């Protein structure tokens, strides 16, 4: 069982928006937002996602990105 977390914030932005801090904060080693975007486009256009959705999603500069940040909280 995982450690308890609490949502700290949510942010909505278009894919064309600046997400440099979020790309690095994701913790997967992306060096910049371009690398983050390429990895996510590859995932969301993958065969598995396409099969799940029943179509290949359109991903472009106007795609909405919802970023949520969490932090670990210790039980009281």
PDB file of N, CA, C and O in Angstrom, residues 14-16 60-64:
ATOM      1  N   UNK A  14      -2.704  24.760 -22.350  1.00  0.00           N
ATOM      2  CA  UNK A  14      -2.661  24.146 -23.675  1.00  0.00           C
ATOM      3  C   UNK A  14      -1.280  23.567 -23.883  1.00  0.00           C
ATOM      4  O   UNK A  14      -0.295  24.046 -23.318  1.00  0.00           O
ATOM      5  N   UNK A  15      -1.193  22.541 -24.698  1.00  0.00           N
ATOM      6  CA  UNK A  15       0.082  21.879 -24.930  1.00  0.00           C
ATOM      7  C   UNK A  15       1.135  22.856 -25.440  1.00  0.00           C
ATOM      8  O   UNK A  15       2.308  22.713 -25.146  1.00  0.00           O
ATOM      9  N   UNK A  16       0.709  23.868 -26.159  1.00  0.00           N
ATOM     10  CA  UNK A  16       1.683  24.841 -26.673  1.00  0.00           C
ATOM     11  C   UNK A  16       2.210  25.753 -25.572  1.00  0.00           C
ATOM     12  O   UNK A  16       3.163  26.479 -25.761  1.00  0.00           O
ATOM     13  N   UNK A  60      -2.193  18.160 -30.620  1.00  0.00           N
ATOM     14  CA  UNK A  60      -1.582  19.310 -31.267  1.00  0.00           C
ATOM     15  C   UNK A  60      -1.394  20.422 -30.234  1.00  0.00           C
ATOM     16  O   UNK A  60      -1.604  20.203 -29.039  1.00  0.00           O
ATOM     17  N   UNK A  61      -1.012  21.597 -30.681  1.00  0.00           N
ATOM     18  CA  UNK A  61      -0.755  22.704 -29.761  1.00  0.00           C
ATOM     19  C   UNK A  61      -1.980  23.109 -28.948  1.00  0.00           C
ATOM     20  O   UNK A  61      -1.847  23.720 -27.886  1.00  0.00           O
ATOM     21  N   UNK A  62      -3.188  22.783 -29.421  1.00  0.00           N
ATOM     22  CA  UNK A  62      -4.415  23.151 -28.722  1.00  0.00           C
ATOM     23  C   UNK A  62      -4.935  22.048 -27.788  1.00  0.00           C
ATOM     24  O   UNK A  62      -6.014  22.186 -27.205  1.00  0.00           O
ATOM     25  N   UNK A  63      -4.182  20.978 -27.635  1.00  0.00           N
ATOM     26  CA  UNK A  63      -4.575  19.906 -26.721  1.00  0.00           C
ATOM     27  C   UNK A  63      -4.454  20.407 -25.288  1.00  0.00           C
ATOM     28  O   UNK A  63      -3.438  20.998 -24.900  1.00  0.00           O
ATOM     29  N   UNK A  64      -5.496  20.185 -24.496  1.00  0.00           N
ATOM     30  CA  UNK A  64      -5.509  20.609 -23.102  1.00  0.00           C
ATOM     31  C   UNK A  64      -4.706  19.632 -22.259  1.00  0.00           C
ATOM     32  O   UNK A  64      -4.868  18.420 -22.363  1.00  0.00           O
TER      33      UNK A  64
END
